[in-house]
XYZ file of C-alpha atoms in Angstrom:
120
model
C 0.000 0.000 0.000
C 2.752 2.449 0.920
C 4.618 1.392 -2.198
C 1.590 2.246 -4.354
C 1.347 5.727 -2.830
C 5.098 6.266 -3.251
C 4.854 5.212 -6.891
C 2.043 7.708 -7.331
C 4.083 10.591 -5.901
C 7.420 9.791 -7.494
C 8.150 8.670 -11.019
C 9.690 5.299 -10.255
C 9.205 4.066 -13.803
C 9.645 6.773 -16.408
C 7.795 6.199 -19.663
C 8.592 8.099 -22.839
C 4.957 9.035 -23.290
C 3.729 11.504 -20.623
C 0.237 9.976 -20.762
C 1.481 6.687 -19.305
C 3.337 8.484 -16.503
C 0.138 10.248 -15.435
C -2.011 7.137 -15.854
C 0.388 5.030 -13.785
C 0.518 7.682 -11.038
C -3.282 7.960 -10.973
C -3.700 4.185 -10.773
C -1.171 3.963 -7.940
C -3.048 6.634 -5.975
C -6.447 5.019 -6.584
C -5.377 1.659 -5.152
C -5.555 2.839 -1.495
C -8.912 4.498 -2.194
C -10.374 1.162 -3.292
C -8.738 -0.698 -0.406
C -9.985 1.619 2.344
C -13.262 2.399 0.594
C -14.597 -1.146 0.897
C -16.134 -0.164 4.238
C -18.524 2.123 2.372
C -19.342 -0.255 -0.506
C -20.635 -3.179 1.522
C -23.983 -3.074 3.324
C -22.741 -5.326 6.147
C -19.098 -5.196 7.169
C -17.030 -6.372 10.153
C -13.416 -5.461 10.768
C -11.555 -6.726 13.796
C -8.119 -6.357 15.328
C -6.679 -7.202 18.743
C -7.974 -3.978 20.347
C -11.529 -3.807 19.059
C -14.130 -4.469 16.428
C -15.992 -2.319 13.916
C -19.464 -3.521 12.938
C -21.508 -2.009 10.115
C -24.993 -3.459 9.750
C -27.334 -2.188 7.036
C -26.351 1.479 7.389
C -23.819 3.976 6.090
C -22.090 4.431 9.439
C -20.404 1.820 11.581
C -20.190 1.174 15.319
C -16.830 0.667 17.019
C -16.317 -1.363 20.179
C -13.146 -1.720 22.201
C -12.734 -5.203 23.666
C -11.542 -3.722 26.958
C -14.846 -1.798 27.344
C -17.205 -4.717 26.659
C -19.299 -5.878 29.605
C -21.821 -8.328 28.130
C -22.827 -9.529 24.685
C -26.120 -11.309 24.038
C -27.552 -12.709 20.820
C -31.297 -13.075 21.247
C -34.036 -13.159 18.590
C -31.703 -11.936 15.821
C -30.618 -8.940 17.907
C -27.067 -8.515 19.128
C -27.056 -6.567 22.397
C -23.675 -5.202 23.418
C -23.186 -3.487 26.773
C -20.008 -1.448 26.808
C -18.721 1.357 29.000
C -22.116 2.083 30.584
C -23.915 2.161 27.218
C -26.062 -0.414 25.461
C -26.023 -0.924 21.696
C -28.565 -3.145 19.951
C -27.818 -4.315 16.410
C -30.646 -5.888 14.406
C -29.222 -8.935 12.627
C -32.567 -10.170 11.251
C -31.448 -9.983 7.623
C -28.233 -11.921 8.325
C -28.072 -15.727 8.177
C -28.002 -17.530 11.547
C -24.607 -19.080 10.765
C -23.069 -15.640 10.188
C -24.640 -14.322 13.393
C -22.913 -17.133 15.281
C -19.619 -16.319 13.525
C -19.889 -12.707 14.676
C -20.561 -13.781 18.252
C -17.659 -16.257 18.218
C -15.407 -13.561 16.754
C -16.176 -11.356 19.749
C -15.718 -14.293 22.146
C -12.375 -15.358 20.655
C -10.829 -11.944 21.170
C -10.641 -12.111 24.940
C -14.277 -11.622 25.808
C -15.717 -14.617 27.643
C -19.092 -13.569 29.083
C -21.617 -13.870 26.263
C -24.920 -15.652 25.937
C -26.895 -16.953 22.982
C -30.670 -17.292 23.097
C -32.740 -18.243 20.078
C-alpha cells in the first residue's frame, strides 16, 4: 500500500509518453482508495483487530467497540445486544443468516471476551 502511494508521488518508472506516466501515477493513488473504501461499498461489514471491532450493519455508518470496554454480549431473537462502558447498543441482525450471526458472536468471544450468551 505504501509502495503504491510512493509510486504515485514519485516517477519510479519513467515512460517516454507523458500519458502513461500520469495514468500510472493515478492508478497507484487510486489503489488505497479502493482498499480503504470497501467499508462504504458493503452493506454489512465487520473489521476486527486485537484492540476492538468495527461492525456495520445495514447502514452507512459503523459502530466501534473496544474489547476492553465490553461488559456483556447477548444474541437473542436476531438482535445482538452489546453493553459497553455504561452504554447499550442493539444491532438488528434479522437480515443476516443464523450461521453468520454465530460467527460474529464467536469472533467477539475469541478476542478475549468470555461472558456472552446466545438465546434463540
